[in-house]
Coordinates of C-alpha atoms and ligand atoms in Angstrom, one line a residue:
M1 CA 29.3 114.7 -85.7
S2 CA 30.9 117.2 -83.4
L3 CA 34.4 117.8 -81.9
P4 CA 35.7 120.3 -79.4
R5 CA 37.3 123.2 -81.2
R6 CA 41.0 122.5 -80.2
Q7 CA 40.8 118.8 -81.2
F8 CA 39.0 119.8 -84.4
L9 CA 41.8 122.2 -85.4
T10 CA 44.6 119.8 -84.6
Q11 CA 42.9 116.9 -86.5
A12 CA 42.0 119.1 -89.4
S13 CA 45.5 120.5 -89.9
A14 CA 47.2 117.1 -89.5
G15 CA 44.8 115.5 -92.0
L16 CA 45.2 118.3 -94.5
A17 CA 48.9 118.0 -94.9
G18 CA 49.9 117.0 -98.4
T19 CA 46.4 116.9 -99.8
L20 CA 44.7 119.0 -102.4
L21 CA 42.8 120.6 -99.6
A22 CA 46.0 121.8 -98.1
G23 CA 46.5 123.7 -101.3
L24 CA 43.0 125.1 -101.3
V25 CA 43.1 126.2 -97.6
G26 CA 46.4 127.8 -98.3
S27 CA 44.8 129.8 -101.1
V28 CA 42.1 131.1 -98.7
P29 CA 43.8 133.8 -96.6
G30 CA 42.9 133.4 -92.9
C31 CA 42.8 130.5 -90.6
A32 CA 40.2 127.9 -89.6
P33 CA 37.4 129.9 -87.9
A34 CA 35.9 129.4 -84.5
R35 CA 32.7 127.4 -84.7
S36 CA 30.1 125.8 -82.6
A37 CA 29.3 122.1 -82.8
V38 CA 28.4 121.2 -86.4
R39 CA 26.2 118.2 -87.3
G40 CA 26.4 116.7 -90.7
Q41 CA 27.8 114.1 -93.0
L42 CA 29.7 113.7 -96.2
R43 CA 27.9 112.1 -99.1
G44 CA 28.4 111.6 -102.8
A45 CA 27.1 109.8 -105.9
G46 CA 27.2 106.0 -105.7
H47 CA 31.0 105.7 -106.2
A48 CA 31.2 102.3 -104.5
L49 CA 28.5 100.7 -106.7
G50 CA 29.7 102.6 -109.8
H51 CA 33.3 101.6 -109.3
R52 CA 32.3 97.9 -109.5
L53 CA 32.4 98.4 -113.2
R54 CA 36.1 98.2 -112.9
D55 CA 35.9 94.7 -111.3
L56 CA 33.4 92.9 -113.4
K57 CA 34.3 89.5 -111.8
S58 CA 32.9 90.8 -108.5
L59 CA 29.4 91.0 -110.0
P60 CA 27.2 87.8 -110.0
A61 CA 26.0 86.0 -113.1
A62 CA 22.5 86.6 -114.4
T63 CA 19.8 84.5 -112.7
R64 CA 16.9 85.6 -114.9
T65 CA 16.1 87.1 -118.3
E66 CA 13.6 89.8 -119.3
E67 CA 12.5 90.8 -122.8
I68 CA 12.3 94.6 -123.2
D69 CA 11.2 96.9 -126.0
L70 CA 13.0 100.1 -125.2
L71 CA 15.7 100.3 -122.5
I72 CA 17.0 103.6 -121.1
I73 CA 20.2 103.4 -119.0
G74 CA 20.8 106.4 -116.7
G75 CA 18.2 108.6 -115.1
G76 CA 19.8 112.0 -115.2
I77 CA 18.2 114.8 -117.3
S78 CA 19.3 113.2 -120.6
G79 CA 17.8 109.8 -119.7
L80 CA 14.6 111.3 -118.3
S81 CA 14.2 113.5 -121.3
A82 CA 14.6 110.4 -123.6
R83 CA 12.0 108.6 -121.6
R84 CA 9.6 111.5 -121.9
A85 CA 10.2 111.8 -125.7
L86 CA 9.7 108.0 -126.2
H87 CA 6.4 108.3 -124.3
E88 CA 5.3 111.3 -126.3
L89 CA 6.3 109.9 -129.7
A90 CA 5.5 106.2 -129.2
P91 CA 3.1 105.9 -126.2
A92 CA 2.2 102.3 -127.0
R93 CA 5.8 101.1 -126.7
Q94 CA 7.1 99.8 -123.4
A95 CA 10.2 101.6 -121.9
L96 CA 12.2 100.7 -118.9
L97 CA 14.7 103.0 -117.2
L98 CA 17.5 101.7 -115.1
E99 CA 19.3 104.1 -112.7
L100 CA 22.4 103.5 -110.5
E101 CA 21.3 105.8 -107.7
P102 CA 18.3 105.4 -105.3
G103 CA 16.5 108.2 -107.1
V104 CA 16.5 109.9 -110.6
G105 CA 18.0 113.3 -111.4
G106 CA 21.7 112.6 -111.8
N107 CA 23.6 115.9 -111.2
A108 CA 20.3 117.6 -110.7
A109 CA 19.8 115.8 -107.3
S110 CA 18.5 117.6 -104.3
G111 CA 18.4 117.2 -100.5
H112 CA 16.4 118.8 -97.7
N113 CA 16.7 119.9 -94.1
A114 CA 14.0 120.7 -91.5
R115 CA 13.3 124.1 -93.2
T116 CA 13.7 123.7 -96.9
A117 CA 14.8 121.6 -99.9
Y118 CA 18.1 122.5 -101.4
P119 CA 20.1 121.5 -104.5
W120 CA 23.0 119.1 -104.5
G121 CA 24.0 120.1 -108.0
A122 CA 22.3 121.9 -110.9
H123 CA 20.2 124.7 -109.5
Y124 CA 18.9 127.0 -112.3
L125 CA 17.8 127.4 -115.9
P126 CA 18.4 130.7 -117.7
L127 CA 15.4 131.9 -119.7
P128 CA 15.3 129.6 -122.7
D129 CA 15.5 130.7 -126.3
E130 CA 11.9 131.4 -127.4
R131 CA 12.6 129.4 -130.7
D132 CA 13.2 126.2 -128.7
A133 CA 9.6 125.0 -129.1
E134 CA 10.3 121.5 -127.6
L135 CA 11.8 122.9 -124.4
L136 CA 9.1 125.5 -124.1
A137 CA 6.4 122.8 -124.5
F138 CA 7.9 120.8 -121.7
L139 CA 8.1 123.9 -119.5
Q140 CA 4.5 124.7 -120.3
Q141 CA 3.4 121.2 -119.3
A142 CA 5.4 121.6 -116.1
G143 CA 3.6 124.8 -115.2
V144 CA 6.8 126.9 -115.4
L145 CA 5.7 128.7 -118.6
T146 CA 2.1 129.9 -117.9
G147 CA 1.2 131.3 -121.4
Y148 CA 2.1 133.7 -124.2
D149 CA 1.5 137.4 -124.2
P150 CA -1.1 138.1 -127.0
A151 CA 0.6 141.4 -128.0
T152 CA 4.3 140.4 -128.0
G153 CA 4.0 136.7 -128.4
L154 CA 6.6 136.3 -125.7
P155 CA 6.4 133.6 -123.0
H156 CA 5.1 134.4 -119.6
Y157 CA 6.8 132.5 -116.7
D158 CA 5.4 131.6 -113.3
E159 CA 6.5 134.5 -111.1
T160 CA 7.3 132.2 -108.2
M161 CA 10.0 130.4 -110.3
L162 CA 11.7 133.5 -111.8
C163 CA 14.6 134.4 -109.5
H164 CA 13.4 137.2 -107.2
D165 CA 15.4 140.4 -106.6
P166 CA 18.1 140.8 -105.4
A167 CA 19.5 138.0 -107.6
E168 CA 23.2 138.4 -107.3
R169 CA 25.8 140.2 -105.2
L170 CA 29.6 140.3 -105.2
L171 CA 31.9 141.0 -102.2
L172 CA 34.5 143.4 -103.7
H173 CA 36.9 145.6 -101.8
G174 CA 34.9 144.9 -98.6
H175 CA 31.6 146.0 -100.0
W176 CA 28.7 143.9 -101.3
Q177 CA 27.8 145.3 -104.8
A178 CA 24.8 144.3 -106.8
G179 CA 25.5 142.0 -109.7
L180 CA 28.6 139.9 -110.4
V181 CA 30.3 142.0 -113.0
P182 CA 32.9 143.9 -110.9
E183 CA 32.1 147.6 -110.5
V184 CA 32.9 148.9 -107.0
G185 CA 36.4 150.5 -107.0
V186 CA 37.2 149.2 -110.5
P187 CA 39.6 151.5 -112.3
A188 CA 38.4 153.3 -115.5
P189 CA 40.6 151.3 -117.9
D190 CA 39.3 148.0 -116.5
R191 CA 35.7 149.3 -116.8
A192 CA 36.4 150.2 -120.4
E193 CA 37.7 146.7 -121.1
I194 CA 34.7 145.0 -119.5
A195 CA 32.4 147.3 -121.5
R196 CA 34.3 146.4 -124.7
F197 CA 33.9 142.6 -124.0
L198 CA 30.2 142.9 -123.2
A199 CA 29.6 145.0 -126.4
L200 CA 31.3 142.3 -128.4
I201 CA 29.1 139.6 -126.8
E202 CA 26.0 141.7 -127.7
R203 CA 27.1 141.7 -131.3
L204 CA 27.9 138.0 -131.3
R205 CA 24.5 137.3 -129.8
R206 CA 22.9 138.7 -133.0
A207 CA 25.4 137.4 -135.5
T208 CA 24.7 134.8 -138.0
G209 CA 27.0 132.8 -140.3
P210 CA 26.9 132.3 -144.1
D211 CA 24.5 129.3 -143.5
G212 CA 22.0 131.7 -142.0
R213 CA 22.3 130.1 -138.6
D214 CA 23.2 131.9 -135.4
L215 CA 27.0 131.9 -134.8
F216 CA 26.2 130.6 -131.2
R217 CA 23.1 128.8 -130.3
L218 CA 21.7 126.3 -127.7
P219 CA 21.6 123.4 -128.3
L220 CA 25.1 124.0 -129.6
D221 CA 24.7 121.7 -132.6
L222 CA 22.3 124.3 -134.1
S223 CA 25.2 126.8 -134.2
S224 CA 26.5 128.0 -137.5
T225 CA 29.2 125.9 -139.3
D226 CA 30.9 129.3 -140.1
A227 CA 34.4 128.6 -141.2
A228 CA 35.7 131.6 -139.4
T229 CA 34.1 130.8 -136.0
R230 CA 34.6 127.0 -135.6
P231 CA 38.4 127.2 -135.6
L232 CA 38.1 129.1 -132.3
D233 CA 37.5 125.7 -130.8
A234 CA 41.2 124.9 -131.3
E235 CA 42.7 127.7 -129.1
T236 CA 42.1 128.4 -125.4
M237 CA 39.8 131.2 -124.3
A238 CA 42.8 132.6 -122.3
A239 CA 44.9 132.7 -125.5
W240 CA 42.0 134.4 -127.4
L241 CA 41.6 137.0 -124.7
A242 CA 45.3 137.8 -124.8
R243 CA 45.2 138.0 -128.6
H244 CA 42.4 140.5 -128.4
D245 CA 44.0 142.6 -125.8
Y246 CA 41.8 141.7 -122.9
H247 CA 44.1 141.9 -119.8
S248 CA 42.0 143.5 -117.1
E249 CA 42.3 141.4 -113.9
Y250 CA 38.7 142.2 -113.1
L251 CA 37.4 141.0 -116.5
R252 CA 39.7 137.9 -116.3
W253 CA 38.3 137.2 -112.8
Y254 CA 34.7 137.5 -114.0
L255 CA 35.3 135.2 -117.0
D256 CA 37.1 132.6 -114.9
Y257 CA 34.4 132.7 -112.3
S258 CA 31.7 132.2 -115.0
Y259 CA 33.5 129.3 -116.7
R260 CA 34.3 127.6 -113.4
D261 CA 30.7 128.0 -112.5
D262 CA 29.4 126.2 -115.6
F263 CA 32.3 124.1 -116.8
G264 CA 34.3 123.6 -113.5
V265 CA 37.6 125.0 -115.1
P266 CA 38.8 128.5 -115.9
A267 CA 39.4 130.3 -119.3
A268 CA 42.9 128.7 -119.6
Q269 CA 41.3 125.2 -119.9
I270 CA 38.4 125.8 -122.2
S271 CA 38.2 126.6 -125.9
A272 CA 37.6 130.1 -127.1
W273 CA 34.5 128.9 -129.1
A274 CA 33.0 127.5 -125.8
G275 CA 34.1 130.7 -123.9
L276 CA 32.2 132.9 -126.4
H277 CA 29.3 130.5 -126.7
Y278 CA 28.8 130.6 -122.9
F279 CA 27.7 134.3 -123.2
A280 CA 26.6 134.7 -126.8
A281 CA 24.3 131.7 -127.0
R282 CA 22.1 133.0 -124.2
K283 CA 19.2 134.8 -125.9
G284 CA 16.1 134.0 -123.9
R285 CA 13.3 136.5 -123.7
A286 CA 10.1 136.7 -121.6
H287 CA 7.2 139.0 -121.4
N288 CA 7.5 139.3 -117.6
A289 CA 11.2 139.2 -117.0
P290 CA 14.4 140.8 -118.3
P291 CA 16.6 138.7 -120.7
D292 CA 19.2 137.8 -118.1
A293 CA 16.6 136.4 -115.7
V294 CA 16.9 132.8 -114.5
L295 CA 14.3 130.2 -113.4
T296 CA 15.1 128.5 -110.0
W297 CA 13.5 126.4 -107.3
P298 CA 14.5 125.6 -103.7
Q299 CA 15.4 122.1 -104.8
G300 CA 17.2 123.4 -107.9
N301 CA 16.8 121.6 -111.2
H302 CA 15.5 118.5 -109.4
F303 CA 12.2 120.3 -109.9
L304 CA 12.7 119.9 -113.6
A305 CA 13.9 116.3 -113.2
E306 CA 10.7 115.4 -111.4
A307 CA 8.6 117.2 -114.1
L308 CA 10.3 115.1 -116.8
R309 CA 9.6 111.9 -114.7
H310 CA 5.9 112.8 -114.4
Q311 CA 5.6 113.5 -118.1
G312 CA 7.3 110.3 -119.0
G313 CA 4.3 108.0 -118.6
A314 CA 3.9 104.9 -116.5
G315 CA 7.0 103.0 -117.8
E316 CA 8.9 101.4 -115.0
I317 CA 12.0 103.2 -113.4
R318 CA 14.3 100.7 -111.6
P319 CA 16.7 102.5 -109.2
N320 CA 19.8 101.1 -107.4
T321 CA 20.7 99.2 -110.6
L322 CA 24.1 99.2 -112.2
V323 CA 24.3 98.2 -115.8
F324 CA 27.7 96.7 -116.3
S325 CA 27.7 95.0 -119.7
L326 CA 26.1 95.6 -123.1
K327 CA 26.4 93.3 -126.2
E328 CA 24.7 92.7 -129.5
T329 CA 23.0 89.3 -129.8
T330 CA 22.8 87.2 -133.0
D331 CA 19.0 87.5 -133.0
G332 CA 19.0 91.3 -133.3
R333 CA 18.8 92.4 -129.7
V334 CA 21.0 94.2 -127.2
E335 CA 21.7 92.3 -124.1
A336 CA 22.3 94.3 -120.9
L337 CA 23.4 92.9 -117.6
A338 CA 22.0 94.8 -114.7
F339 CA 23.0 94.3 -111.1
D340 CA 20.3 95.2 -108.5
N341 CA 22.1 96.5 -105.4
A342 CA 19.1 95.9 -103.2
T343 CA 18.7 92.2 -104.0
Q344 CA 22.3 91.7 -105.1
Q345 CA 21.1 89.8 -108.2
T346 CA 21.9 90.3 -111.8
T347 CA 19.2 90.3 -114.6
R348 CA 19.8 89.8 -118.3
L349 CA 17.7 92.4 -120.2
R350 CA 17.2 91.7 -123.9
A351 CA 16.1 95.0 -125.6
R352 CA 15.2 96.0 -129.1
Q353 CA 16.7 99.5 -128.7
V354 CA 18.8 101.2 -126.0
V355 CA 19.2 104.8 -125.0
L356 CA 22.5 105.0 -123.2
A357 CA 22.4 108.1 -121.0
T358 CA 25.4 107.6 -118.8
P359 CA 28.6 109.7 -118.5
W360 CA 31.1 108.8 -121.1
H361 CA 33.6 107.2 -118.7
V362 CA 30.8 104.7 -118.0
S363 CA 29.6 104.4 -121.6
R364 CA 33.2 103.7 -122.7
H365 CA 33.2 100.6 -120.4
L366 CA 29.9 99.4 -121.8
L367 CA 30.7 100.0 -125.5
P368 CA 33.5 97.7 -126.6
A369 CA 34.6 99.8 -129.6
A370 CA 33.9 103.2 -128.1
P371 CA 35.8 106.1 -129.9
A372 CA 38.6 107.9 -128.0
L373 CA 36.5 110.7 -126.5
A374 CA 38.1 111.9 -123.2
P375 CA 36.0 114.5 -121.4
L376 CA 37.7 116.4 -118.6
H377 CA 35.5 116.4 -115.5
A378 CA 36.5 118.6 -112.5
P379 CA 35.5 117.3 -109.1
W380 CA 33.0 119.5 -107.1
L381 CA 32.1 120.1 -103.5
V382 CA 28.6 121.2 -102.7
A383 CA 27.9 122.1 -99.1
N384 CA 24.6 123.0 -97.5
L385 CA 25.1 124.9 -94.3
T386 CA 22.5 125.7 -91.7
V387 CA 23.5 129.1 -90.2
D388 CA 21.8 130.7 -87.2
A389 CA 22.5 134.3 -88.1
Y390 CA 21.8 136.6 -91.0
P391 CA 24.6 136.6 -93.7
G392 CA 24.7 140.4 -94.0
G393 CA 27.5 142.8 -94.8
T394 CA 27.9 146.3 -96.1
G395 CA 25.9 147.1 -99.3
Q396 CA 23.6 144.8 -101.2
P397 CA 21.6 142.5 -98.8
L398 CA 21.5 138.7 -98.9
S399 CA 20.8 137.7 -102.5
W400 CA 20.1 134.4 -104.3
D401 CA 23.7 134.1 -105.5
N402 CA 26.5 135.5 -103.2
V403 CA 30.1 135.5 -104.4
R404 CA 33.4 136.7 -103.1
Y405 CA 35.8 138.3 -105.6
D406 CA 39.0 136.4 -106.1
S407 CA 37.8 133.4 -104.0
P408 CA 38.8 129.9 -105.0
A409 CA 35.2 128.9 -104.3
L410 CA 32.1 129.9 -106.3
G411 CA 30.0 131.4 -103.5
Y412 CA 26.7 130.3 -102.1
I413 CA 23.0 130.2 -103.0
D414 CA 20.3 131.1 -100.4
A415 CA 18.1 128.0 -100.7
E416 CA 15.1 129.9 -99.3
H417 CA 15.4 132.9 -101.6
Q418 CA 12.2 132.1 -103.5
A419 CA 10.2 131.9 -100.2
L420 CA 10.1 135.7 -100.1
R421 CA 10.7 135.8 -96.3
G422 CA 12.2 139.3 -96.3
F423 CA 15.6 140.4 -95.0
E424 CA 17.2 139.9 -91.7
T425 CA 14.4 137.7 -90.3
E426 CA 15.1 135.1 -87.7
G427 CA 17.4 132.4 -88.8
P428 CA 18.3 129.7 -89.5
Y429 CA 19.4 130.2 -93.1
S430 CA 20.2 127.4 -95.6
L431 CA 23.2 128.3 -97.7
T432 CA 24.4 126.1 -100.5
F433 CA 28.1 126.5 -101.3
Y434 CA 29.6 125.5 -104.7
W435 CA 33.2 124.7 -105.2
A436 CA 34.8 123.5 -108.4
L437 CA 38.0 121.9 -107.4
P438 CA 41.2 122.8 -109.4
T439 CA 42.0 120.1 -111.9
D440 CA 45.2 119.5 -113.9
P441 CA 44.1 118.5 -117.4
A442 CA 47.4 116.4 -117.6
D443 CA 46.4 114.4 -114.5
P444 CA 42.6 114.8 -113.8
I445 CA 42.6 111.6 -111.8
A446 CA 44.8 113.1 -109.1
A447 CA 42.3 115.8 -108.2
R448 CA 39.4 113.3 -108.2
R449 CA 41.4 110.9 -106.0
H450 CA 42.1 113.6 -103.5
A451 CA 38.6 114.8 -103.5
L452 CA 37.1 111.4 -102.8
A453 CA 39.7 110.6 -100.1
S454 CA 39.2 113.8 -98.1
T455 CA 37.2 113.7 -94.9
Y456 CA 34.1 115.6 -93.7
E457 CA 36.3 117.6 -91.2
Q458 CA 38.7 118.6 -94.0
W459 CA 36.0 119.8 -96.2
L460 CA 34.2 121.6 -93.3
T461 CA 37.4 123.5 -92.5
L462 CA 37.6 124.7 -96.0
V463 CA 34.0 125.8 -96.3
L464 CA 33.9 127.5 -92.9
T465 CA 37.2 129.3 -93.7
E466 CA 35.6 130.6 -96.8
L467 CA 32.3 131.5 -95.0
D468 CA 34.3 133.5 -92.4
L469 CA 36.0 135.5 -95.2
M470 CA 32.6 136.4 -96.6
H471 CA 31.0 137.1 -93.2
P472 CA 33.5 137.4 -90.3
G473 CA 32.2 135.5 -87.3
L474 CA 29.4 133.7 -89.1
A475 CA 31.2 130.3 -89.1
A476 CA 30.6 130.1 -85.3
Q477 CA 26.8 130.2 -86.1
V478 CA 26.9 127.2 -88.4
T479 CA 24.9 124.3 -86.7
A480 CA 24.8 121.8 -89.6
A481 CA 26.7 121.0 -92.7
E482 CA 25.6 118.5 -95.3
L483 CA 28.4 117.9 -97.8
W484 CA 28.4 116.2 -101.2
V485 CA 31.5 115.5 -103.3
W486 CA 31.0 114.9 -107.1
G487 CA 34.0 112.9 -108.3
H488 CA 32.9 113.8 -111.9
G489 CA 31.2 117.2 -111.9
M490 CA 30.4 118.2 -115.5
V491 CA 32.3 118.1 -118.8
A492 CA 34.7 120.9 -119.6
P493 CA 34.8 122.0 -123.3
T494 CA 38.5 121.8 -123.6
P495 CA 40.1 122.9 -126.9
G496 CA 39.1 120.6 -129.7
Y497 CA 36.4 118.8 -127.7
V498 CA 33.2 120.4 -129.2
W499 CA 34.1 120.4 -132.9
G500 CA 36.8 117.7 -132.9
P501 CA 36.2 114.3 -134.7
A502 CA 35.9 112.2 -131.5
R503 CA 32.6 113.8 -130.3
A504 CA 31.0 113.4 -133.7
L505 CA 32.1 109.7 -133.8
A506 CA 30.9 109.0 -130.3
R507 CA 27.4 110.2 -131.1
Q508 CA 26.9 107.7 -133.8
P509 CA 24.7 104.7 -133.0
H510 CA 26.6 101.7 -131.5
L511 CA 26.2 97.9 -131.4
G512 CA 24.5 97.4 -134.8
G513 CA 22.6 100.7 -134.7
R514 CA 20.7 99.6 -131.5
V515 CA 22.4 101.8 -128.9
H516 CA 21.9 105.5 -129.0
V517 CA 24.0 107.7 -126.7
A518 CA 22.6 110.7 -124.8
H519 CA 24.5 112.6 -122.2
T520 CA 25.9 116.1 -121.8
D521 CA 29.4 114.6 -122.2
L522 CA 28.3 114.1 -125.8
S523 CA 27.6 117.8 -126.1
G524 CA 30.6 119.3 -124.4
V525 CA 28.5 121.9 -122.5
S526 CA 26.7 120.6 -119.4
V527 CA 23.5 122.6 -119.1
F528 CA 19.9 121.5 -118.8
E529 CA 19.0 122.5 -122.3
E530 CA 21.8 120.3 -123.8
A531 CA 20.7 117.3 -121.7
F532 CA 17.1 117.8 -122.7
H533 CA 18.0 117.8 -126.4
Q534 CA 20.5 114.9 -126.0
G535 CA 17.7 112.8 -124.7
R536 CA 15.2 113.8 -127.4
R537 CA 17.8 113.2 -130.2
A538 CA 18.6 109.7 -128.9
A539 CA 14.9 108.8 -128.4
R540 CA 14.1 109.9 -132.0
A541 CA 17.1 107.8 -133.3
A542 CA 15.9 104.8 -131.3
L543 CA 12.4 105.0 -132.8
G544 CA 13.6 105.9 -136.3
S545 CA 16.4 103.3 -136.4
P546 CA 16.0 100.7 -139.2
A547 CA 16.7 98.2 -136.5
S548 CA 13.8 99.4 -134.4
Ligands
FAD601 C1 27.7 120.9 -109.0 C2 27.0 121.0 -110.3 C3 26.2 122.1 -110.5 C4 25.5 122.3 -111.8 N1 24.7 123.4 -111.9 C5 24.0 123.5 -113.1 C6 23.0 124.5 -113.2 O1 22.8 125.3 -112.3 N2 22.2 124.5 -114.4 C7 22.4 123.6 -115.4 O2 21.7 123.7 -116.4 N3 23.3 122.6 -115.2 C8 24.1 122.5 -114.1 N4 24.9 121.5 -114.0 C9 25.1 120.5 -115.1 C10 24.2 119.3 -115.1 O3 25.2 118.3 -115.0 C11 23.4 119.2 -116.3 O4 22.5 120.3 -116.4 C12 22.5 117.9 -116.4 O5 21.9 117.7 -115.2 C13 23.3 116.7 -116.8 O6 22.5 115.6 -117.1 P1 22.9 114.3 -117.8 O7 21.7 113.4 -117.9 O8 23.6 114.6 -119.1 O9 24.0 113.6 -116.8 P2 24.0 113.0 -115.4 O10 23.4 113.9 -114.4 O11 25.5 112.7 -115.2 O12 23.2 111.7 -115.5 C14 23.7 110.4 -115.7 C15 22.9 109.4 -114.9 O13 23.4 108.0 -115.3 C16 23.5 107.3 -114.1 N5 24.4 106.2 -114.3 C17 25.8 106.2 -114.4 N6 26.3 105.0 -114.6 C18 25.3 104.1 -114.6 C19 25.2 102.7 -114.8 N7 26.3 102.0 -115.0 N8 24.0 102.1 -114.7 C20 22.8 102.9 -114.5 N9 22.9 104.2 -114.4 C21 24.1 104.9 -114.4 C22 23.9 108.3 -113.0 O14 23.7 107.8 -111.7 C23 23.1 109.5 -113.4 O15 21.8 109.5 -112.8 C24 25.6 121.3 -112.8 C25 26.4 120.1 -112.5 C26 27.1 120.0 -111.3 C27 27.9 118.8 -111.1

């Protein structure tokens, strides 16, 4: 796809009028940059197939029936983890996994260009808590964790998977500084406030409640029930910050950036409990890396999705399959109707137990008496750009994560960072941009509708404008842009979501104790560790169910 520059600019500005993108481009100072011809396309999760859930009459009646022991619906990290746990705990039992997309991984999907794989969504795992024995066992089997130091007992991770230096840089006051906590040109009172906040987090990391549990822990259900901490779930993080005299614009930017990066929304839209948990629950340690190290791969967390798939045994995985109905039968089974998009046929699957690992907006359709849980999902844009010149600048060189202060976007990852190719080598470079799109909690559908209706050219204008602000002139060196829009990014832990009654109710078994839900929407915090444990919890429930 390529257009002459003048035609591109005219079309782009006309198409942008009145859309969400117009607002976003307006918030990026500067105009659409010069560029050479850019090849690429706009993709996204299977909206068309997924949206057929809204029009059940358009789906054909079942033409055949299969008897299944254990059925898993959804092949994201939660579903794959459930499949692995079922294989580990009950290897003799037959499990079938159905997935809507052509491949497994869900939000941890990946793509590739001629040079490298790159992530379409989830791209890193912070060092896990060393007490999380089940997660560590998985990582050891996957070759990520290579052993334990005999003296310290701490895990040793594969050096090629630990994010190499330089890990992060921030463009602040025209200079690329090391790390993302603002430092360059930051006035002393702001520095003092940042230091006060980080010192508090250090204390919270070590703090325990009267029940002896950590105040903040991952998976979050292991956190203390401390009566003084849980009420923090009722107020917003922004209100909590104001109440505790945190007003520094630099600190506020850093926190908003962090929350938008993991939850898709800023401090004003998440609970204070979740905002503190974000920092204080991270307590990973390693023998061969500092505590703030992360594990990453060119294809992002798709590496982990594939490892889960390999460790899940030989049970069948059926892709391109939309499950559109679930019901309990009188003979103690759950009947699932599954539409195969390749053959256009529907199969009736009669299962003894079901792990339902779909996002809640899908699960709600499938469970007739689903509780009123309403997760907020911001839409996301992920853009992989092929760039013919080095993305340099003054200060810290190209890093794994590269962020511009005060940008509406979240910066980009260098997809080839782990290849250790050195700096300023010949291009091209593969840069993966992340952008959580602003979402009004009162009308989240509006942002999603705009995101899904926007064109390749509109998104490209936005991304190239942002790239030019980070690296003036570099947009003209972009030769390819593969774009992906997530209509539903990840769950935002809005006030009341994590410890409110709806989440607890939703996690109960459904349809006569035969359907066990597992998805990060059921946790409120969408990170790999939560998905991994959601899957294990549901698998155990399925095997332990009196109806099993
Ligand atoms: C842009 C982006 C960046 C992220 N970055 C990170 C990161 O760096 N690190 C991190 O830890 N986390 C990250 N996350 C969060 C990530 O979502 C979680 O870590 C995790 O992958 C979620 O897994 P899940 O199984 O709970 O959900 P999902 O990934 O949503 O999986 C649900 C699966 O169900 C399938 N499905 C849906 N409906 C049906 C149906 N009717 N029939 C059959 N199948 C169906 C879907 O296709 C999907 O495969 C990111 C998320 C996004 C969107």
